[in-house]
PDB file of C-alpha atoms in Angstrom:
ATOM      1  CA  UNK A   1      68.799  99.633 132.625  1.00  0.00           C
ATOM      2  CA  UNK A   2      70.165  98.609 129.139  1.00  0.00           C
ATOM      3  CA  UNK A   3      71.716 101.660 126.991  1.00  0.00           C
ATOM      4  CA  UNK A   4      71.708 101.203 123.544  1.00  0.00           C
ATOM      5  CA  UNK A   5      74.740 103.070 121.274  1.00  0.00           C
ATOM      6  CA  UNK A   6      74.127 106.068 119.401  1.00  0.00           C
ATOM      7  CA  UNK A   7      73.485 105.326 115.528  1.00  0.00           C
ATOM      8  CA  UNK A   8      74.469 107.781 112.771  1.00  0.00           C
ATOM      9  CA  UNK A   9      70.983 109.304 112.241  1.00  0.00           C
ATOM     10  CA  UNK A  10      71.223 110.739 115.875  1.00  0.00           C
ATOM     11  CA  UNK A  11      74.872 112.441 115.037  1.00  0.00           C
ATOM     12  CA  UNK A  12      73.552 115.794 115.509  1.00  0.00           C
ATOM     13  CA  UNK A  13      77.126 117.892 115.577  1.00  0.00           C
ATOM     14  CA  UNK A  14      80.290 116.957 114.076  1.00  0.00           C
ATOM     15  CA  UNK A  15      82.806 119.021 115.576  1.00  0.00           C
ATOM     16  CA  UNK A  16      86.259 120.152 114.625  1.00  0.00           C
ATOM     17  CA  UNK A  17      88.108 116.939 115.703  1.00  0.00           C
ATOM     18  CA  UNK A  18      85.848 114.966 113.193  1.00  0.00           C
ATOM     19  CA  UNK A  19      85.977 117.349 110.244  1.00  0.00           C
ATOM     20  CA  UNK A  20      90.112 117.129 111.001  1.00  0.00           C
ATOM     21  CA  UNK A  21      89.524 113.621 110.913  1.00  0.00           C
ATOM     22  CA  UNK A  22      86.912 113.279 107.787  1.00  0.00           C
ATOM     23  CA  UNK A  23      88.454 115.933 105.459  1.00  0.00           C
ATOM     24  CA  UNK A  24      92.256 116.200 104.073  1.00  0.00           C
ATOM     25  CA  UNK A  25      91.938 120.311 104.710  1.00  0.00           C
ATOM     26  CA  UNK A  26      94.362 121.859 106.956  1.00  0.00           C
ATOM     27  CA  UNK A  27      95.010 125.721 107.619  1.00  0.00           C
ATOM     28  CA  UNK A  28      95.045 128.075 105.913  1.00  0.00           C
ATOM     29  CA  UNK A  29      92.317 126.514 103.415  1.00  0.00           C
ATOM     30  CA  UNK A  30      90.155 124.555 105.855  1.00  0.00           C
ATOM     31  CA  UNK A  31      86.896 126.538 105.720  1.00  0.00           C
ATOM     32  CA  UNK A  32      84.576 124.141 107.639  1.00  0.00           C
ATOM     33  CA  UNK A  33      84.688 124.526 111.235  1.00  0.00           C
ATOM     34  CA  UNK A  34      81.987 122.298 112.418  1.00  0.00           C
ATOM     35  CA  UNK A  35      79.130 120.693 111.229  1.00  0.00           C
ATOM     36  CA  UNK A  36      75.122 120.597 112.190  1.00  0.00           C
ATOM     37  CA  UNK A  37      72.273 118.481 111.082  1.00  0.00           C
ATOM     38  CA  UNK A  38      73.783 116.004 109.237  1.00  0.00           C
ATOM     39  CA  UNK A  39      71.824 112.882 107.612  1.00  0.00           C
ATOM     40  CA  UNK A  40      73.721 110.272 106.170  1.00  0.00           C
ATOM     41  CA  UNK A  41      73.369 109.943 102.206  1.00  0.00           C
ATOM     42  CA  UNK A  42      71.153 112.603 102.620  1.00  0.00           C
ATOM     43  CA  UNK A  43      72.337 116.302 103.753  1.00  0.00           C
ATOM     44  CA  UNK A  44      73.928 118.270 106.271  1.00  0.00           C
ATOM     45  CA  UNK A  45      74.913 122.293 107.158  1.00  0.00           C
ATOM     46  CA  UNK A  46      78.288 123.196 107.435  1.00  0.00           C
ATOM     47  CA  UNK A  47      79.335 126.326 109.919  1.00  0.00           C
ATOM     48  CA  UNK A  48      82.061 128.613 109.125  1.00  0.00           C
ATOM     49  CA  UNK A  49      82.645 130.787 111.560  1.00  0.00           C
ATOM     50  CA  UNK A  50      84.786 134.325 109.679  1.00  0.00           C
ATOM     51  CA  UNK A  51      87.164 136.109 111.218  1.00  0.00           C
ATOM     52  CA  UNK A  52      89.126 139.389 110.628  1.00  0.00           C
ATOM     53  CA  UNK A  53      92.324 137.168 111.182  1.00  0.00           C
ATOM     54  CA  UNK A  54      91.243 135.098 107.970  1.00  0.00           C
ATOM     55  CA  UNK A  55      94.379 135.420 105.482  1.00  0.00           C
ATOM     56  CA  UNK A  56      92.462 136.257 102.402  1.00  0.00           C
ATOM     57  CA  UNK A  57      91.615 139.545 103.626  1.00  0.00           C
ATOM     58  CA  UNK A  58      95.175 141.190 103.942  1.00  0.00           C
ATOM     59  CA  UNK A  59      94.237 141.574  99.995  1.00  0.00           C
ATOM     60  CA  UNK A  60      90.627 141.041  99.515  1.00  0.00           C
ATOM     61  CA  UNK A  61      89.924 144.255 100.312  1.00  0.00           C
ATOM     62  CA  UNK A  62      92.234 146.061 102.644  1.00  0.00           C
ATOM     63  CA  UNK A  63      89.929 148.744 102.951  1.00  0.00           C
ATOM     64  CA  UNK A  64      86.594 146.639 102.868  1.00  0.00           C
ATOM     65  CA  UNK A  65      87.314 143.114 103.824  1.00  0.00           C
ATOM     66  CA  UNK A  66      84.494 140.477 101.746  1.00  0.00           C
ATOM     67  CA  UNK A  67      85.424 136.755 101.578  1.00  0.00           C
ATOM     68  CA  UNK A  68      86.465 135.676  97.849  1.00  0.00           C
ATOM     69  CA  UNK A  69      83.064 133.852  96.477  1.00  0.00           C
ATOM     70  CA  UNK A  70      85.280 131.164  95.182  1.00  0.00           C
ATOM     71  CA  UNK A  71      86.395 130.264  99.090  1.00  0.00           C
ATOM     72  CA  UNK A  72      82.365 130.098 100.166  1.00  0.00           C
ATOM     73  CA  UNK A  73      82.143 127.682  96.951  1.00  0.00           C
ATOM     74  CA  UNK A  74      85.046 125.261  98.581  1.00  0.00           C
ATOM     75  CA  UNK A  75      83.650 125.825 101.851  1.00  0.00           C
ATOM     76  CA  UNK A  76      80.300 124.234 100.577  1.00  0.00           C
ATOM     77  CA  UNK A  77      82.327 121.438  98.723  1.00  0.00           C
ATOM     78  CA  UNK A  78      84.138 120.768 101.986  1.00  0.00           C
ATOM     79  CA  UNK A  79      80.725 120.233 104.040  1.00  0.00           C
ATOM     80  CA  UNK A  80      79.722 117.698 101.224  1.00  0.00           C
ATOM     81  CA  UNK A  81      83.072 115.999 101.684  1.00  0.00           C
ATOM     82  CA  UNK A  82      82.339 115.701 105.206  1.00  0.00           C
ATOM     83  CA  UNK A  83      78.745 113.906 104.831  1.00  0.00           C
ATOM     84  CA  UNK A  84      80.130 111.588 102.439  1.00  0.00           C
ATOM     85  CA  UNK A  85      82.967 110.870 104.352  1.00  0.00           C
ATOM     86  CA  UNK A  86      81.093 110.015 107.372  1.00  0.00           C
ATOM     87  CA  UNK A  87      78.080 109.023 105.479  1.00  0.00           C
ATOM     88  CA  UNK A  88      80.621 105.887 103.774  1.00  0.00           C
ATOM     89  CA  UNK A  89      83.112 106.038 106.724  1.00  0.00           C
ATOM     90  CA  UNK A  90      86.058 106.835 104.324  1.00  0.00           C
ATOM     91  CA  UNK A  91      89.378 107.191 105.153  1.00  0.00           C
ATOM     92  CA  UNK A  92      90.575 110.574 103.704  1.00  0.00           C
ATOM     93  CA  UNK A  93      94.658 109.933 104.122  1.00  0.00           C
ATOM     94  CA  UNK A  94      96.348 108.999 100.831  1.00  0.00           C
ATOM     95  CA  UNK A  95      92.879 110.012  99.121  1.00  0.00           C
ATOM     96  CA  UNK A  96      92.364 113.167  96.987  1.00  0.00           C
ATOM     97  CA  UNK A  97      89.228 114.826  96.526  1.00  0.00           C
ATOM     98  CA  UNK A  98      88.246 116.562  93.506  1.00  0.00           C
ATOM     99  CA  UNK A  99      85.782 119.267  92.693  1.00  0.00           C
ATOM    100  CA  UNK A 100      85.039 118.237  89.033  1.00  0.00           C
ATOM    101  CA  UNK A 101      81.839 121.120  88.125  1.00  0.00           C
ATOM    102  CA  UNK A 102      79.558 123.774  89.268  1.00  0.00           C
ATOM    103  CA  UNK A 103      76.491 124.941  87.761  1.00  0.00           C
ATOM    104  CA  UNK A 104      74.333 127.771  88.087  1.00  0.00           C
ATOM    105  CA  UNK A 105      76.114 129.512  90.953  1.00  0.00           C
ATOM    106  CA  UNK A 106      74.946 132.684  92.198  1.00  0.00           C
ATOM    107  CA  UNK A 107      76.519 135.326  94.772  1.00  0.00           C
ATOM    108  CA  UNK A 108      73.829 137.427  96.436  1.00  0.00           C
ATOM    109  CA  UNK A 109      75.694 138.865  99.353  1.00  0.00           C
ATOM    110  CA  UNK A 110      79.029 139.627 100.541  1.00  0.00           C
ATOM    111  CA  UNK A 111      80.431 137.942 103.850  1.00  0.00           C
ATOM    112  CA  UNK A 112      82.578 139.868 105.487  1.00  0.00           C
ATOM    113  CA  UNK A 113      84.247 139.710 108.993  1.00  0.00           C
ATOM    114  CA  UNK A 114      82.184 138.091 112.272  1.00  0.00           C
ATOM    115  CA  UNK A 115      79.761 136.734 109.551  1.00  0.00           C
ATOM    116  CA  UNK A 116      78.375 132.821 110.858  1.00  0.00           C
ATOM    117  CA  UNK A 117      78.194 131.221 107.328  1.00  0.00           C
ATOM    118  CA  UNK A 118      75.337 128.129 107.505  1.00  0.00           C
ATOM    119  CA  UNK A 119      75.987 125.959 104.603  1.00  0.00           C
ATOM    120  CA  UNK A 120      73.377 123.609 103.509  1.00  0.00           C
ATOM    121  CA  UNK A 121      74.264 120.836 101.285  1.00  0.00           C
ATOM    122  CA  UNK A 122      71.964 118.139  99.907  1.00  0.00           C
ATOM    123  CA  UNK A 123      72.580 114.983  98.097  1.00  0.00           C
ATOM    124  CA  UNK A 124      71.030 115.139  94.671  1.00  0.00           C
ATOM    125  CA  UNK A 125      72.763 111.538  93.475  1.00  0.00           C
ATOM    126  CA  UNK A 126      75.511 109.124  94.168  1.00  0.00           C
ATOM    127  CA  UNK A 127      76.439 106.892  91.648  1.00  0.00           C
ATOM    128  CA  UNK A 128      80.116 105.465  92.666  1.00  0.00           C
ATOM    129  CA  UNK A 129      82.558 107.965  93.667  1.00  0.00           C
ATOM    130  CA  UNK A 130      81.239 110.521  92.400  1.00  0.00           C
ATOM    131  CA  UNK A 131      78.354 112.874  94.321  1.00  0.00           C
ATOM    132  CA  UNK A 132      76.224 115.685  93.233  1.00  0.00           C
ATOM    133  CA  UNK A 133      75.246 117.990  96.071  1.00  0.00           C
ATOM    134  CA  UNK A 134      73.100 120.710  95.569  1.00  0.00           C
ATOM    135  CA  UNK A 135      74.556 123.940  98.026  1.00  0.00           C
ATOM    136  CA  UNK A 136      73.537 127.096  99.660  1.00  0.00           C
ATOM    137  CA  UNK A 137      75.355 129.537 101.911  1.00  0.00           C
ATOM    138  CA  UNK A 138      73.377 131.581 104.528  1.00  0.00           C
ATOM    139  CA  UNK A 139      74.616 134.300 106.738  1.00  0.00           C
ATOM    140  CA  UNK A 140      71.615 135.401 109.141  1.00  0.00           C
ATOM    141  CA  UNK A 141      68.968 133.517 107.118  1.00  0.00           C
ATOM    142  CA  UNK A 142      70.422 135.535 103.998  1.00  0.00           C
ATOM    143  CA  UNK A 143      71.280 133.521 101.325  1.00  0.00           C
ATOM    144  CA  UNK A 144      75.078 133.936 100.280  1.00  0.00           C
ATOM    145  CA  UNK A 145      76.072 131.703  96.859  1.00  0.00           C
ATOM    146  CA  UNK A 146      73.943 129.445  95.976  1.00  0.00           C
ATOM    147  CA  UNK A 147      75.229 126.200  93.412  1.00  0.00           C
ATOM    148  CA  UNK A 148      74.901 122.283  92.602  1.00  0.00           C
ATOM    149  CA  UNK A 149      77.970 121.046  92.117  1.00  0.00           C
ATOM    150  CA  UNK A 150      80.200 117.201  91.442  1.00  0.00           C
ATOM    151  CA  UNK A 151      83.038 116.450  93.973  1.00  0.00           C
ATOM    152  CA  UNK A 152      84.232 113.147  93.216  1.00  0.00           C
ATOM    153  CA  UNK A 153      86.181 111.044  95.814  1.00  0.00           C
TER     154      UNK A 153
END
């Protein structure tokens, strides 16, 4: 009985070792914490898992704790640095990723503590270094920010 060796279209979870390994993020502004469903070149959904113990809510609200959009915007950008880091097998150390636009970003609903953010992220074109994703954060099947956006590696 002959076993052949898993290809990249049957990744079906990346886990936290790999995103450690794929993305330059550490704590406290690592905002992926495992990924889902990915397809190389093509898309994948990023999981984010919030806590009370996050450090942007000792001041984003005391009182009423709601993750700052701009974080669920990097957390998106993050989970399309992961698929293109996998998808071209890049090496992030001594590389720097830059977020270089956004358009036509919306924030529907606020995520708050022991919200399970989904974030899917689709490859709209590659040319180079330089990716456009298109992005959407869901918490129960809600959508959260929605935006299309150019990292560049």
């Amino acid at each position: 009985m002959s076993r052949k060796a898993p290809t990249e279209e049957a990744v079906s979870e990346i886990d936290i070792v790999e995103v450690l390994k794929r993305i330059p993020h550490r704590y406290p502004f690592l905002l992926v914490d495992r990924c889902e469903e990915y397809r190389p070149h093509q898309s994948i959904v990023g999981i984010k898992c919030v806590t009370v113990n996050e450090p942007f809510f000792v001041g984003h609200f005391p009182d009423y704790p709601v993750m700052p959009g701009v974080l669920i915007v990097e957390a998106l950008a993050q989970t399309g640095a992961v698929l293109m880091s996998k998808s071209l097998d890049v090496d992030p150390r001594g590389k720097t990723i830059f977020f270089v636009s956004l358009d036509n970003c919306r924030f529907r609903n606020p995520v708050r503590p022991g919200d399970v953010i989904r974030m899917h992220v689709d490859v709209l074109r590659a040319r180079g270094g330089l990716f456009k994703f298109k992005g959407q954060a869901m918490v129960d099947g809600k959508a959260g920010p929605e935006a299309a956006g150019a990292p560049a590696w």
